[in-house]
PDB file of N, CA and C in Angstrom:
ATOM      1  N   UNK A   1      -6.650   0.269   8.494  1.00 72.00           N
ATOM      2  CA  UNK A   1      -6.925   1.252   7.472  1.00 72.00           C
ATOM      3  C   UNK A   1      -6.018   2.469   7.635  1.00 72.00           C
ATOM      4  N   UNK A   2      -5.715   2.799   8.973  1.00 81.00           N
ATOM      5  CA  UNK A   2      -4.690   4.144   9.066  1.00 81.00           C
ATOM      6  C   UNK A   2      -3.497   3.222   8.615  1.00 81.00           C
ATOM      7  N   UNK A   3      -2.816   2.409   8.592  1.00 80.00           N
ATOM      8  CA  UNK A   3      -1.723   2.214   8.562  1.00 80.00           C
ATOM      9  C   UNK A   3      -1.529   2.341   6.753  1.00 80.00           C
ATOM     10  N   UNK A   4      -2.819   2.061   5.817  1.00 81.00           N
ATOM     11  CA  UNK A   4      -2.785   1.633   4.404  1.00 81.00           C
ATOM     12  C   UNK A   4      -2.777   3.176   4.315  1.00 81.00           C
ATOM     13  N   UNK A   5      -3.490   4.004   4.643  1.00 85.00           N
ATOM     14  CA  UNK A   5      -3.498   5.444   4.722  1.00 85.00           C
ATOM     15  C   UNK A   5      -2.193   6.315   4.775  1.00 85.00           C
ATOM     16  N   UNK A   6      -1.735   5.930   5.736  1.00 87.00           N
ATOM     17  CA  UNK A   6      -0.064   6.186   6.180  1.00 87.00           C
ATOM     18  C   UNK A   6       0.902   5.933   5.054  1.00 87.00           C
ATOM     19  N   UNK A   7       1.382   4.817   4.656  1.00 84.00           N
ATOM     20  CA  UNK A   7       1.790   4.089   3.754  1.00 84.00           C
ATOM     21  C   UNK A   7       1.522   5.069   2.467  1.00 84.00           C
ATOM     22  N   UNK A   8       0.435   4.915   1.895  1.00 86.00           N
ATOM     23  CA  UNK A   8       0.061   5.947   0.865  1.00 86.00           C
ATOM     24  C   UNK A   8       0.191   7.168   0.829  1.00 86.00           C
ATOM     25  N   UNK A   9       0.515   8.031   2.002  1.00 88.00           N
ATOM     26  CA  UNK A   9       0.991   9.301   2.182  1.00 88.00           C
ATOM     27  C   UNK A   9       2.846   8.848   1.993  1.00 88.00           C
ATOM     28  N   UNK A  10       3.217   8.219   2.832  1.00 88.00           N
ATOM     29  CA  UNK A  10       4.700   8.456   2.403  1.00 88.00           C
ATOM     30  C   UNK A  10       5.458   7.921   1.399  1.00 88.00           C
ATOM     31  N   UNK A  11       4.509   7.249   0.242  1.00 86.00           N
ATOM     32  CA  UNK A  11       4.789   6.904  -0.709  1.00 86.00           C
ATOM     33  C   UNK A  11       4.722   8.358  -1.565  1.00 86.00           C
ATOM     34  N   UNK A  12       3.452   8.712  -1.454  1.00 87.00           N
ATOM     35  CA  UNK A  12       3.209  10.286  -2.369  1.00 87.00           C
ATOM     36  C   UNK A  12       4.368  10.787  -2.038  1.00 87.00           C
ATOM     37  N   UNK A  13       4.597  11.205  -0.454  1.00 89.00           N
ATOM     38  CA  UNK A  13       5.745  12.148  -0.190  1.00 89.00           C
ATOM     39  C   UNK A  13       7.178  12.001  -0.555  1.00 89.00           C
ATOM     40  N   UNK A  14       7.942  10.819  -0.793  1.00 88.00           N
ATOM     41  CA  UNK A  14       9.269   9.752  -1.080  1.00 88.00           C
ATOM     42  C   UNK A  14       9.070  10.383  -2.544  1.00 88.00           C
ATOM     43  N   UNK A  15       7.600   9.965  -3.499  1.00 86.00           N
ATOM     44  CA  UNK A  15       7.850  10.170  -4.800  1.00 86.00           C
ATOM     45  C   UNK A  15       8.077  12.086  -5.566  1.00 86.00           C
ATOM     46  N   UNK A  16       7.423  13.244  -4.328  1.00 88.00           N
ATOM     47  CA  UNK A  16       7.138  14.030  -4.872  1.00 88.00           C
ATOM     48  C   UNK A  16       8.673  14.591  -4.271  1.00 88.00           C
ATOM     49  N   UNK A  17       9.451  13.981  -3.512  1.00 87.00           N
ATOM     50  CA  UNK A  17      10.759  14.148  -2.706  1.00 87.00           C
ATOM     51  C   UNK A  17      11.680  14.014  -4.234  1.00 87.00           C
ATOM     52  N   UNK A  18      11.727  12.929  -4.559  1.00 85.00           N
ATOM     53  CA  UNK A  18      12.516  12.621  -5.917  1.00 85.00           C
ATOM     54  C   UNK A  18      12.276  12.975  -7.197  1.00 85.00           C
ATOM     55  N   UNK A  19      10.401  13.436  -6.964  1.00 86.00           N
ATOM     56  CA  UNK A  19      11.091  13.954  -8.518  1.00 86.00           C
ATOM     57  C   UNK A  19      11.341  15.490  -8.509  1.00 86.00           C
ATOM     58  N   UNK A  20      11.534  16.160  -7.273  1.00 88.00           N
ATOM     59  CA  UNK A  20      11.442  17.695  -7.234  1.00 88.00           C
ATOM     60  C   UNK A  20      12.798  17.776  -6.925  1.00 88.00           C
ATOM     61  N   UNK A  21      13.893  16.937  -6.143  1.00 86.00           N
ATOM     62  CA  UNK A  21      15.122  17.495  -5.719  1.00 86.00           C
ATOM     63  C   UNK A  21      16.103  16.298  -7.109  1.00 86.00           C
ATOM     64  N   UNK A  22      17.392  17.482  -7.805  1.00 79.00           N
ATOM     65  CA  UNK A  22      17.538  16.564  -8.246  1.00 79.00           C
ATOM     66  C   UNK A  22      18.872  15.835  -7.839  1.00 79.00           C
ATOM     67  N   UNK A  23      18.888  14.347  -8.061  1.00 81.00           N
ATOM     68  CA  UNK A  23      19.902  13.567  -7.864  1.00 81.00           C
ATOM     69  C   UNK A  23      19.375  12.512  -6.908  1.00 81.00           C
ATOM     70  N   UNK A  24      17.876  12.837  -6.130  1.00 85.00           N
ATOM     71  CA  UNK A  24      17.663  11.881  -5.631  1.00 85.00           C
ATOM     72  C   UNK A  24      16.136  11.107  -6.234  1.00 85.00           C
ATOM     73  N   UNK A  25      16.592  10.513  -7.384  1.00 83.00           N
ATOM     74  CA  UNK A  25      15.503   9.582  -8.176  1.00 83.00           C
ATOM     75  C   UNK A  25      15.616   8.569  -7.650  1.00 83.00           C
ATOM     76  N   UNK A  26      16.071   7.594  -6.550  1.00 84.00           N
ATOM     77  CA  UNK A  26      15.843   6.765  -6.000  1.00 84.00           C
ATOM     78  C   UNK A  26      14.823   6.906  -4.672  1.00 84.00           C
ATOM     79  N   UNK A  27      14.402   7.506  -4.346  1.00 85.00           N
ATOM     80  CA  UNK A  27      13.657   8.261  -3.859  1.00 85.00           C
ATOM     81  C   UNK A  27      12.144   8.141  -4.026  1.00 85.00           C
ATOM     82  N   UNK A  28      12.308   8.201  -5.529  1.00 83.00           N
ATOM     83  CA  UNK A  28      10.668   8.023  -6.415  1.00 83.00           C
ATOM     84  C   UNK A  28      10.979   6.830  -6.736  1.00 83.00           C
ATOM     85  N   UNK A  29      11.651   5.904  -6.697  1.00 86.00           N
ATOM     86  CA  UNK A  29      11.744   4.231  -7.072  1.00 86.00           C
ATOM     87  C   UNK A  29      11.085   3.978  -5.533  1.00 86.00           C
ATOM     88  N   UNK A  30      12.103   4.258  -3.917  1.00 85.00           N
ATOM     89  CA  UNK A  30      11.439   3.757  -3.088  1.00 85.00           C
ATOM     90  C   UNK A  30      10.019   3.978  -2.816  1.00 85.00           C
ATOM     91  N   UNK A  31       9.687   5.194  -3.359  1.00 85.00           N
ATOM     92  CA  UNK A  31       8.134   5.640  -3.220  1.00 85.00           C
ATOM     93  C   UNK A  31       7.227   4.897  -3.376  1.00 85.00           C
ATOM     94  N   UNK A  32       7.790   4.256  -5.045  1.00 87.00           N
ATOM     95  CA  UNK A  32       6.849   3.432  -5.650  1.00 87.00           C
ATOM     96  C   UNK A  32       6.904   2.126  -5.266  1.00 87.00           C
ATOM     97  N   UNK A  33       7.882   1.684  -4.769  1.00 89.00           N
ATOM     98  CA  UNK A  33       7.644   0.256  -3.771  1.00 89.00           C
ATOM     99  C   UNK A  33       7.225   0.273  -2.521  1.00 89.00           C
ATOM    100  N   UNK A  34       7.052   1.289  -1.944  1.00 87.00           N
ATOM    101  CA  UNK A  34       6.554   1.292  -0.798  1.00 87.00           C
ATOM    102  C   UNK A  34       4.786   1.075  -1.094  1.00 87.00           C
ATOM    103  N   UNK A  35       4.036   1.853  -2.422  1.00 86.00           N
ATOM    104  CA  UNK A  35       3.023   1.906  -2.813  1.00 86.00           C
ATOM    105  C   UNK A  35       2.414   0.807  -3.310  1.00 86.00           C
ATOM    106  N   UNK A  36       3.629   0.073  -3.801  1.00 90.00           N
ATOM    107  CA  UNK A  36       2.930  -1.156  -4.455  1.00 90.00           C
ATOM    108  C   UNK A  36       3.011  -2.363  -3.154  1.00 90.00           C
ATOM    109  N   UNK A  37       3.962  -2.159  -2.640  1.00 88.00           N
ATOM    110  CA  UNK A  37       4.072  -2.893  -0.929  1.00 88.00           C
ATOM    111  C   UNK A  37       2.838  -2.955  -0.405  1.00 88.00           C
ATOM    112  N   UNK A  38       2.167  -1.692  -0.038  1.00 86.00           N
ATOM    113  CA  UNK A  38       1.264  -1.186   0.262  1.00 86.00           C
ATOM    114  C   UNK A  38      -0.243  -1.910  -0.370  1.00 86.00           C
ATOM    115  N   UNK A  39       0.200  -1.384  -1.433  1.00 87.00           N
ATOM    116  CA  UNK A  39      -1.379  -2.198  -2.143  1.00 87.00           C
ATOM    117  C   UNK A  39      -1.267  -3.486  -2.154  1.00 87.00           C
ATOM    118  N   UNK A  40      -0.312  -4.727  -1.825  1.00 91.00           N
ATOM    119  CA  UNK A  40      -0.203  -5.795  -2.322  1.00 91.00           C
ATOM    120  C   UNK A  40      -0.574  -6.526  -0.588  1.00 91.00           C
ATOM    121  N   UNK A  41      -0.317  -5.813   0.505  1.00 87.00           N
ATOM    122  CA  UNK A  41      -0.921  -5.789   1.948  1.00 87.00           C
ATOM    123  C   UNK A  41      -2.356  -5.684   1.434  1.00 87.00           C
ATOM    124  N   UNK A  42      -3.213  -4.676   1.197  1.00 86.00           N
ATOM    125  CA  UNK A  42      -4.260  -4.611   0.999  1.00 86.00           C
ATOM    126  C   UNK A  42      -5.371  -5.741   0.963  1.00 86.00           C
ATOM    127  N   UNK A  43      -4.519  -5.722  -0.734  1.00 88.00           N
ATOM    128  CA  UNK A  43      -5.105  -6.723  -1.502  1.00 88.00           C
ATOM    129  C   UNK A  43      -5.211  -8.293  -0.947  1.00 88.00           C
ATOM    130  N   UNK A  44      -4.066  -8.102   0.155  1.00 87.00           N
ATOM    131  CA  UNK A  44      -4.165  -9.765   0.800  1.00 87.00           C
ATOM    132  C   UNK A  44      -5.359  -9.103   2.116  1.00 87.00           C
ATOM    133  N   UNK A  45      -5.341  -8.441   2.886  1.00 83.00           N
ATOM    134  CA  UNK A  45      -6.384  -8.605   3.714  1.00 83.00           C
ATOM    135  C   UNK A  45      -7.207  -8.516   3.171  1.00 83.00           C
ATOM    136  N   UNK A  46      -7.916  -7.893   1.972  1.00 79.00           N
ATOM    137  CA  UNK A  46      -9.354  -7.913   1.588  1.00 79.00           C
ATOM    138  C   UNK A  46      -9.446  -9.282   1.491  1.00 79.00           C
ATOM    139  N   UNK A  47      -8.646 -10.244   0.679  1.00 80.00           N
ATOM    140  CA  UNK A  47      -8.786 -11.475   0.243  1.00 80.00           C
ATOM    141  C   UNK A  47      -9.066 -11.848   1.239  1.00 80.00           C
ATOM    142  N   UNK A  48      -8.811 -12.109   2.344  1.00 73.00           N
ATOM    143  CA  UNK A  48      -9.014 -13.190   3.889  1.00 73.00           C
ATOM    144  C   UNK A  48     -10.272 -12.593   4.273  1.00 73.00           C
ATOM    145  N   UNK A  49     -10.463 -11.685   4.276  1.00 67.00           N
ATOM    146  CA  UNK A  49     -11.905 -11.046   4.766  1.00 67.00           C
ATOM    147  C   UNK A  49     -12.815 -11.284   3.935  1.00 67.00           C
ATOM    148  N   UNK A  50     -12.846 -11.730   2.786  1.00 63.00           N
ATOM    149  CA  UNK A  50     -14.075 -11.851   1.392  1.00 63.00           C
ATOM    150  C   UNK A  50     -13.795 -13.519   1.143  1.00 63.00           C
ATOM    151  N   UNK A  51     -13.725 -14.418   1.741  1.00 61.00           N
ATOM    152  CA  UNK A  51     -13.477 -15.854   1.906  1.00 61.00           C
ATOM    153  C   UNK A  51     -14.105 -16.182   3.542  1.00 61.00           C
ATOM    154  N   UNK A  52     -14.081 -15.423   4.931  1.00 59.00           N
ATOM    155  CA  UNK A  52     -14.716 -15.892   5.461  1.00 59.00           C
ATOM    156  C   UNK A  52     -16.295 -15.732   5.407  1.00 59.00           C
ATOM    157  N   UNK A  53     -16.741 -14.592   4.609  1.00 57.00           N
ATOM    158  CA  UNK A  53     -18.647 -14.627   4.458  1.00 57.00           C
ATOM    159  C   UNK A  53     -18.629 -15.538   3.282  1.00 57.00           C
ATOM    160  N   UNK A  54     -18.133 -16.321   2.555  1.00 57.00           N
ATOM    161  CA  UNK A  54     -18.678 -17.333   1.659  1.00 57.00           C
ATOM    162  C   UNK A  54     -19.355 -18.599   2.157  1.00 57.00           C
ATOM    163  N   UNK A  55     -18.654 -18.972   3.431  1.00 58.00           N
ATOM    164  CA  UNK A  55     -19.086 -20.289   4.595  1.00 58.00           C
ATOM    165  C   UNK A  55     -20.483 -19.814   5.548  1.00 58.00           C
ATOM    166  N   UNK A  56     -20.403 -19.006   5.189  1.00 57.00           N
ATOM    167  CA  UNK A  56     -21.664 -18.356   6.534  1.00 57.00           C
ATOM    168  C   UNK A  56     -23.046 -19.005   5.648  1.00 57.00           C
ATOM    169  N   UNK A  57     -23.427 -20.357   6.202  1.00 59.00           N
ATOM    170  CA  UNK A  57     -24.960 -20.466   6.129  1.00 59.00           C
ATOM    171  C   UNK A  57     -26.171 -19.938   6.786  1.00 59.00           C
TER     172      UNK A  57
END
């Protein structure tokens, strides 16, 4: 959870980096892949964790 935490801070920070200085808008592109990187990690551990309580009799 710190690491999804982490991730989501230096995505904010990459994006608020690019759109405040100008010339570096790649910046707010890496932001936003780092964010969606980020959520797409997530979204796979929740998945593995919400598939092993379905077997539990």
């Amino acid at each position: 959870m710190a690491l999804f935490l982490f991730l989501i801070l230096v995505a904010i920070v990459l994006g608020l980096i690019g759109v405040a200085v100008k010339g570096l808008f790649y910046l707010l592109i890496i932001g936003a892949v780092v964010l969606l990187a980020d959520l797409v990690l997530f979204g796979v551990r929740w998945s593995r964790r919400s598939r092993r309580h379905h077997f539990v009799r």
